[in-house]
Tab-separated table of C-alpha atoms in Angstrom:
chain	number	residue	atom	x	y	z
A	1	UNK	CA	-0.014	-0.015	-0.046
A	2	UNK	CA	1.552	3.139	-1.071
A	3	UNK	CA	0.371	6.122	0.896
A	4	UNK	CA	1.006	9.741	0.314
A	5	UNK	CA	4.033	11.473	1.939
A	6	UNK	CA	3.177	14.953	1.062
A	7	UNK	CA	4.310	17.005	3.972
A	8	UNK	CA	2.355	19.840	4.926
A	9	UNK	CA	-0.649	21.232	7.060
A	10	UNK	CA	-3.425	23.034	5.346
A	11	UNK	CA	-6.093	25.116	7.043
A	12	UNK	CA	-9.401	25.728	5.355
A	13	UNK	CA	-10.844	28.978	6.663
A	14	UNK	CA	-14.344	28.225	5.436
A	15	UNK	CA	-14.662	25.058	7.561
A	16	UNK	CA	-11.963	25.425	10.212
A	17	UNK	CA	-10.751	22.000	8.963
A	18	UNK	CA	-7.089	21.081	9.221
A	19	UNK	CA	-5.686	18.165	7.150
A	20	UNK	CA	-2.531	16.875	8.665
A	21	UNK	CA	-0.142	14.809	6.587
A	22	UNK	CA	-0.943	11.115	5.833
A	23	UNK	CA	1.098	8.254	4.674
A	24	UNK	CA	-0.756	6.404	2.888
A	25	UNK	CA	3.375	9.711	37.108
A	26	UNK	CA	0.548	10.726	38.685
A	27	UNK	CA	1.779	13.967	40.356
A	28	UNK	CA	2.146	17.048	38.387
A	29	UNK	CA	5.405	18.615	37.790
A	30	UNK	CA	6.084	22.345	37.675
A	31	UNK	CA	6.502	23.158	33.926
A	32	UNK	CA	5.733	26.068	31.752
A	33	UNK	CA	2.264	25.414	30.211
A	34	UNK	CA	2.297	27.990	27.480
A	35	UNK	CA	4.427	27.453	24.236
A	36	UNK	CA	7.550	29.467	23.746
A	37	UNK	CA	10.113	29.933	20.915
A	38	UNK	CA	12.512	27.379	22.488
A	39	UNK	CA	9.990	24.593	21.699
A	40	UNK	CA	9.335	25.821	18.169
A	41	UNK	CA	9.849	23.402	15.373
A	42	UNK	CA	12.325	24.764	12.852
A	43	UNK	CA	11.578	22.378	10.081
A	44	UNK	CA	7.778	21.741	9.747
A	45	UNK	CA	8.355	18.684	7.435
A	46	UNK	CA	9.976	17.111	10.384
A	47	UNK	CA	6.701	16.966	12.177
A	48	UNK	CA	5.193	14.717	9.447
A	49	UNK	CA	2.950	12.049	10.914
A	50	UNK	CA	0.619	9.293	9.784
A	51	UNK	CA	-1.832	7.084	11.690
A	52	UNK	CA	-1.772	9.698	14.477
A	53	UNK	CA	-4.663	11.616	16.301
A	54	UNK	CA	-5.352	15.296	16.387
A	55	UNK	CA	-7.468	17.086	18.785
A	56	UNK	CA	-8.251	20.816	19.331
A	57	UNK	CA	-7.629	22.436	22.737
A	58	UNK	CA	-7.148	25.755	24.451
A	59	UNK	CA	-3.971	26.746	26.197
A	60	UNK	CA	-3.960	28.378	29.563
A	61	UNK	CA	-3.602	31.717	27.937
A	62	UNK	CA	-6.636	30.879	25.793
A	63	UNK	CA	-4.540	30.335	22.568
A	64	UNK	CA	-6.384	27.798	20.229
A	65	UNK	CA	-4.160	24.846	19.621
A	66	UNK	CA	-4.036	21.412	18.048
A	67	UNK	CA	-2.435	18.436	19.536
A	68	UNK	CA	-0.888	15.787	17.309
A	69	UNK	CA	0.190	12.549	19.070
A	70	UNK	CA	1.117	8.863	18.208
A	71	UNK	CA	1.225	7.338	14.810
A	72	UNK	CA	4.516	6.973	12.694
A	73	UNK	CA	7.156	9.410	11.440
A	74	UNK	CA	8.420	6.976	8.968
A	75	UNK	CA	6.978	7.442	5.598
A	76	UNK	CA	7.816	3.867	4.677
A	77	UNK	CA	5.226	2.435	7.074
A	78	UNK	CA	2.293	1.576	4.991
A	79	UNK	CA	-0.031	-0.691	7.037
A	80	UNK	CA	-0.994	0.489	10.443
A	81	UNK	CA	-1.427	-3.072	11.850
A	82	UNK	CA	2.215	-3.852	10.814
A	83	UNK	CA	3.360	-0.933	13.339
A	84	UNK	CA	0.744	-1.224	15.864
A	85	UNK	CA	3.379	-1.700	18.655
A	86	UNK	CA	5.905	0.797	17.219
A	87	UNK	CA	4.185	4.250	17.515
A	88	UNK	CA	6.069	7.417	18.275
A	89	UNK	CA	5.638	9.120	21.697
A	90	UNK	CA	6.599	12.594	20.432
A	91	UNK	CA	4.103	15.233	20.992
A	92	UNK	CA	3.539	17.909	18.366
A	93	UNK	CA	1.461	21.241	19.072
A	94	UNK	CA	0.106	23.513	16.302
A	95	UNK	CA	-0.684	27.171	17.088
A	96	UNK	CA	-3.648	28.190	14.826
A	97	UNK	CA	-2.975	31.920	15.362
A	98	UNK	CA	0.628	31.990	14.152
A	99	UNK	CA	0.645	28.875	11.995
A	100	UNK	CA	3.696	27.292	14.001
A	101	UNK	CA	4.528	23.866	15.203
A	102	UNK	CA	5.800	23.346	18.604
A	103	UNK	CA	7.449	20.167	20.285
A	104	UNK	CA	7.076	20.746	24.035
A	105	UNK	CA	8.791	18.384	26.261
A	106	UNK	CA	6.556	16.208	28.396
A	107	UNK	CA	6.991	14.604	31.754
A	108	UNK	CA	6.154	10.879	32.537
A	109	UNK	CA	6.102	10.266	28.891
A	110	UNK	CA	4.937	6.768	27.644
A	111	UNK	CA	7.951	4.720	26.159
A	112	UNK	CA	5.936	3.790	23.117
A	113	UNK	CA	3.299	5.860	21.478
A	114	UNK	CA	-0.030	4.679	20.038
A	115	UNK	CA	-0.923	3.935	16.377
A	116	UNK	CA	-4.489	4.951	15.289
A	117	UNK	CA	-5.267	6.263	18.828
A	118	UNK	CA	-8.496	8.078	19.838
A	119	UNK	CA	-8.109	11.455	21.298
A	120	UNK	CA	-10.341	14.012	23.207
A	121	UNK	CA	-10.041	17.147	25.171
A	122	UNK	CA	-11.912	19.009	27.964
A	123	UNK	CA	-11.347	20.750	31.337
A	124	UNK	CA	-7.554	21.191	30.935
A	125	UNK	CA	-6.950	17.459	29.972
A	126	UNK	CA	-6.373	15.624	26.946
A	127	UNK	CA	-7.238	11.910	27.050
A	128	UNK	CA	-5.737	9.368	24.716
A	129	UNK	CA	-7.110	5.784	24.089
A	130	UNK	CA	-4.024	3.560	23.317
A	131	UNK	CA	-4.616	-0.120	22.795
A	132	UNK	CA	-0.979	-0.811	23.975
A	133	UNK	CA	-0.861	-3.385	21.128
A	134	UNK	CA	1.210	-6.486	22.157
A	135	UNK	CA	1.239	-5.711	25.954
A	136	UNK	CA	-1.342	-7.836	27.691
A	137	UNK	CA	-3.248	-6.944	30.956
A	138	UNK	CA	-3.555	-3.431	30.209
A	139	UNK	CA	-7.395	-3.136	29.929
A	140	UNK	CA	-7.753	-0.769	32.869
A	141	UNK	CA	-4.821	1.358	31.764
A	142	UNK	CA	-5.777	1.988	28.077
A	143	UNK	CA	-6.553	5.718	28.680
A	144	UNK	CA	-3.735	8.210	29.449
A	145	UNK	CA	-4.304	11.829	30.360
A	146	UNK	CA	-1.995	14.771	29.198
A	147	UNK	CA	-2.339	17.734	31.579
A	148	UNK	CA	-2.056	20.547	28.823
A	149	UNK	CA	-1.226	23.204	31.546
A	150	UNK	CA	1.976	21.350	32.804
A	151	UNK	CA	2.608	18.972	29.832
A	152	UNK	CA	2.631	16.010	32.203
A	153	UNK	CA	1.197	12.470	31.379
A	154	UNK	CA	-0.712	10.305	33.978
A	155	UNK	CA	-2.105	6.872	33.713
A	156	UNK	CA	-5.140	6.440	36.170
A	157	UNK	CA	-7.091	3.328	36.547
A	158	UNK	CA	-10.187	3.138	34.682
A	159	UNK	CA	-13.514	2.029	36.122
A	160	UNK	CA	-16.854	0.483	34.962
A	161	UNK	CA	-17.397	-2.115	32.185
A	162	UNK	CA	-13.958	-2.163	30.604
A	163	UNK	CA	-14.155	-2.406	26.759
A	164	UNK	CA	-12.781	-5.290	24.705
A	165	UNK	CA	-9.338	-4.139	23.818
A	166	UNK	CA	-9.078	-3.311	19.998
A	167	UNK	CA	-7.065	-1.605	17.404
A	168	UNK	CA	-8.330	0.480	14.435
A	169	UNK	CA	-11.475	1.722	16.139
A	170	UNK	CA	-13.290	5.020	15.567
A	171	UNK	CA	-13.839	7.673	18.240
A	172	UNK	CA	-16.210	10.647	18.866
A	173	UNK	CA	-16.486	13.086	21.645
A	174	UNK	CA	-20.051	14.275	22.496
A	175	UNK	CA	-19.805	17.609	24.501
A	176	UNK	CA	-23.496	17.629	25.125
A	177	UNK	CA	-23.243	14.586	27.339
A	178	UNK	CA	-19.489	14.650	27.905
A	179	UNK	CA	-19.229	11.059	26.558
A	180	UNK	CA	-16.206	9.767	24.484
A	181	UNK	CA	-17.622	7.045	22.194
A	182	UNK	CA	-15.484	4.169	20.751
A	183	UNK	CA	-16.841	1.939	18.155
A	184	UNK	CA	-15.628	-1.186	16.077
A	185	UNK	CA	-11.941	-1.943	15.376
A	186	UNK	CA	-9.930	-5.080	15.319
A	187	UNK	CA	-10.519	-7.199	18.580
A	188	UNK	CA	-7.260	-8.121	20.282
A	189	UNK	CA	-6.526	-11.489	22.233
A	190	UNK	CA	-6.762	-11.363	26.017
A	191	UNK	CA	-3.557	-13.368	26.224
A	192	UNK	CA	-1.340	-11.411	23.742
A	193	UNK	CA	-3.336	-8.167	23.297
A	194	UNK	CA	-2.604	-8.758	19.459
A	195	UNK	CA	-4.845	-9.313	16.629
A	196	UNK	CA	-5.400	-13.006	15.967
A	197	UNK	CA	-6.567	-12.046	12.390
A	198	UNK	CA	-6.326	-8.899	10.377
A	199	UNK	CA	-9.885	-9.651	9.185
A	200	UNK	CA	-11.475	-9.890	12.529
A	201	UNK	CA	-13.906	-6.930	13.116
A	202	UNK	CA	-15.769	-5.785	16.248
A	203	UNK	CA	-19.199	-4.132	16.616
A	204	UNK	CA	-18.868	-3.059	20.177
A	205	UNK	CA	-19.870	0.508	21.175
A	206	UNK	CA	-18.387	1.760	24.443
A	207	UNK	CA	-18.684	5.164	26.234
A	208	UNK	CA	-16.135	6.703	28.417
A	209	UNK	CA	-17.102	9.372	30.882
A	210	UNK	CA	-13.884	11.529	31.066
A	211	UNK	CA	-14.813	13.099	34.452
A	212	UNK	CA	-14.228	9.886	36.311
A	213	UNK	CA	-12.737	7.630	33.547
A	214	UNK	CA	-15.666	5.250	33.903
A	215	UNK	CA	-16.731	3.038	30.938
A	216	UNK	CA	-20.244	1.917	30.100
A	217	UNK	CA	-21.602	0.546	26.855
A	218	UNK	CA	-24.532	0.778	24.484
A	219	UNK	CA	-26.159	-1.245	21.644
A	220	UNK	CA	-23.726	-2.683	19.216
A	221	UNK	CA	-23.563	-1.162	15.866
A	222	UNK	CA	-22.352	-2.645	12.470
A	223	UNK	CA	-18.934	-4.373	12.544
A	224	UNK	CA	-16.459	-1.823	11.173
A	225	UNK	CA	-12.748	-1.082	11.298
A	226	UNK	CA	-10.693	1.739	9.773
A	227	UNK	CA	-14.017	3.910	9.783
A	228	UNK	CA	-14.941	7.343	11.248
A	229	UNK	CA	-17.432	8.676	13.762
A	230	UNK	CA	-18.217	12.398	14.228
A	231	UNK	CA	-20.813	14.225	16.185
A	232	UNK	CA	-23.520	16.354	14.611
A	233	UNK	CA	-24.940	18.680	17.273
A	234	UNK	CA	-27.942	19.759	15.093
A	235	UNK	CA	-29.466	16.356	15.250
A	236	UNK	CA	-27.778	15.161	18.459
A	237	UNK	CA	-26.322	12.027	16.694
A	238	UNK	CA	-23.000	10.446	15.801
A	239	UNK	CA	-22.433	9.772	12.007
A	240	UNK	CA	-20.557	6.537	11.159
A	241	UNK	CA	-19.211	6.521	7.670
A	242	UNK	CA	-17.113	4.072	5.579
A	243	UNK	CA	-14.617	1.449	6.835
A	244	UNK	CA	-14.384	-2.226	6.322
A	245	UNK	CA	-15.717	-5.335	8.052
A	246	UNK	CA	-13.254	-7.868	6.875
A	247	UNK	CA	-15.509	-9.344	4.300
A	248	UNK	CA	-16.079	-6.218	2.267
A	249	UNK	CA	-13.051	-4.267	1.531
A	250	UNK	CA	-14.686	-0.933	2.112
A	251	UNK	CA	-18.021	0.810	2.414
A	252	UNK	CA	-19.460	4.194	1.638
A	253	UNK	CA	-22.688	4.100	3.652
A	254	UNK	CA	-23.550	6.002	6.609
A	255	UNK	CA	-25.250	4.857	9.937
A	256	UNK	CA	-26.599	7.113	12.680
A	257	UNK	CA	-26.313	6.716	16.520
A	258	UNK	CA	-28.665	8.921	18.566
A	259	UNK	CA	-26.741	10.102	21.588
A	260	UNK	CA	-30.159	10.885	23.321
A	261	UNK	CA	-31.112	7.216	23.288
A	262	UNK	CA	-27.859	5.498	22.273
A	263	UNK	CA	-29.730	3.407	19.601
A	264	UNK	CA	-28.731	3.012	15.950
A	265	UNK	CA	-30.678	3.969	12.795
A	266	UNK	CA	-29.706	2.040	9.731
A	267	UNK	CA	-32.577	3.134	7.277
A	268	UNK	CA	-31.835	6.642	6.178
A	269	UNK	CA	-32.657	8.690	3.244
A	270	UNK	CA	-29.448	9.892	1.493
A	271	UNK	CA	-29.648	11.981	-1.730
A	272	UNK	CA	-26.859	13.157	-4.037
A	273	UNK	CA	-23.812	11.483	-5.272
A	274	UNK	CA	-21.912	9.825	-2.472
A	275	UNK	CA	-18.204	9.459	-2.251
A	276	UNK	CA	-16.695	6.290	-3.079
A	277	UNK	CA	-15.990	3.465	-0.673
A	278	UNK	CA	-13.032	4.035	1.671
A	279	UNK	CA	-10.959	3.291	4.803
A	280	UNK	CA	-8.408	5.439	6.619
A	281	UNK	CA	-10.153	8.664	5.663
A	282	UNK	CA	-10.870	11.663	7.947
A	283	UNK	CA	-14.311	13.034	8.848
A	284	UNK	CA	-15.130	16.130	10.943
A	285	UNK	CA	-18.617	17.368	11.733
A	286	UNK	CA	-19.735	21.121	12.461
A	287	UNK	CA	-23.269	21.597	13.490
A	288	UNK	CA	-25.384	19.868	10.679
A	289	UNK	CA	-22.453	19.046	8.156
A	290	UNK	CA	-19.878	16.410	7.969
A	291	UNK	CA	-16.621	17.017	6.002
A	292	UNK	CA	-14.964	13.868	4.479
A	293	UNK	CA	-11.505	13.868	2.900
A	294	UNK	CA	-9.073	11.246	1.553
A	295	UNK	CA	-8.893	7.495	2.213
A	296	UNK	CA	-8.217	4.348	0.383
A	297	UNK	CA	-10.651	2.072	-1.527
A	298	UNK	CA	-8.656	-0.922	-0.031
A	299	UNK	CA	-5.386	-1.797	1.665
A	300	UNK	CA	-3.535	-2.449	-1.569
A	301	UNK	CA	-4.613	0.816	-3.294
A	302	UNK	CA	-3.051	4.299	-3.613
A	303	UNK	CA	-5.081	7.342	-2.416
A	304	UNK	CA	-6.680	9.128	-5.400
A	305	UNK	CA	-9.504	11.314	-4.149
A	306	UNK	CA	-8.618	14.866	-3.211
A	307	UNK	CA	-12.265	16.061	-3.234
A	308	UNK	CA	-13.802	17.501	0.132
A	309	UNK	CA	-17.121	15.761	0.495
A	310	UNK	CA	-19.944	17.345	2.352
A	311	UNK	CA	-22.776	15.483	4.002
A	312	UNK	CA	-25.792	17.771	5.044
A	313	UNK	CA	-28.304	16.668	7.568
A	314	UNK	CA	-31.816	17.895	6.990
A	315	UNK	CA	-33.118	15.941	10.075
A	316	UNK	CA	-32.103	12.856	11.744
A	317	UNK	CA	-33.374	10.671	8.867
A	318	UNK	CA	-32.618	12.748	5.723
A	319	UNK	CA	-29.313	13.604	4.514
A	320	UNK	CA	-27.633	14.815	1.294
A	321	UNK	CA	-24.128	14.372	-0.287
A	322	UNK	CA	-22.334	17.190	-2.277
A	323	UNK	CA	-18.800	18.214	-3.185
A	324	UNK	CA	-17.338	21.276	-1.475
A	325	UNK	CA	-16.908	24.157	-4.121
A	326	UNK	CA	-13.121	24.511	-3.547
A	327	UNK	CA	-11.552	27.469	-5.491
A	328	UNK	CA	-8.058	28.791	-5.637
A	329	UNK	CA	-5.033	29.192	-7.681
A	330	UNK	CA	-2.808	26.347	-8.959
A	331	UNK	CA	-0.631	27.010	-5.783
A	332	UNK	CA	-3.649	26.918	-3.446
A	333	UNK	CA	-5.980	24.124	-4.424
A	334	UNK	CA	-5.774	22.204	-1.059
A	335	UNK	CA	-4.105	18.843	-0.090
A	336	UNK	CA	-3.351	16.078	-2.471
A	337	UNK	CA	-5.095	12.823	-2.115
A	338	UNK	CA	-3.897	10.905	0.947
A	339	UNK	CA	-4.861	8.306	3.596
A	340	UNK	CA	-3.665	7.657	7.145
A	341	UNK	CA	-3.988	11.506	7.926
A	342	UNK	CA	-5.690	13.213	10.695
A	343	UNK	CA	-8.097	16.286	10.871
């Protein structure tokens, strides 16, 4: 699988969407929370990352930032499952106001970073779901916290109905009920915490309460991996798009999860020309619209689609697809086709 290694971050002001690359201690330490020039990255291309997670958060001085964590910095890595236990632990932070990358030093840093992790942010903390691939007995320690004021990691013990460990799941944070939703992925063995088969696919839906790190669960959805979830606030629902189930190489359908009732809707009215089937794409929701970019038809394919696709919700049963009317000069037409990127 030959993934794109085009190295830059592109901000689309109309959507606030940032496309990032693609390849195909419990006690706080006194540290400077805000970014400074000594932490600046001199060569932005050195911050290249694939199979990472990106999350927006606000610094202690109210500066809007993006955190990039995990994944691989080696453009030769093509299949995320092949490097599931070799993720980078380097933290990168992007300042939206001055378009600068920073690499702040962190305390209590994990020895190995996650690949295809889930990330969320609220109340001064950033939380990361890391399957800790190949390390058994970590079900109650899969979530790590980054104190974004002191740049310090901690690893509290999770409570509740712990989820089945898995890799390549999809994640969404729902601010209305303060829930961090995790769905699908490749189930991992209890004994080895590795995948018994790359075609195995979970349909579990688990919900983390970040305030007390307690897990619960809801009704299972479709079996998917390498798909996306994002929350549409206008209809109080999470939209599932794309992915694979091990039997079918990739899908382009949408499913809906109501966050009011935690129940799924499969029968939806969807108008317009839909994007092609894909995995390892990105999807970001804003109010009533989902923005989809990139991805692969299958694991052996190259990325080929550089269109920004829009899914508009009319209500929680009716949707319509369209292509974003991107304009610009030859030098400013947006990112090239890619997969394994983050947004």
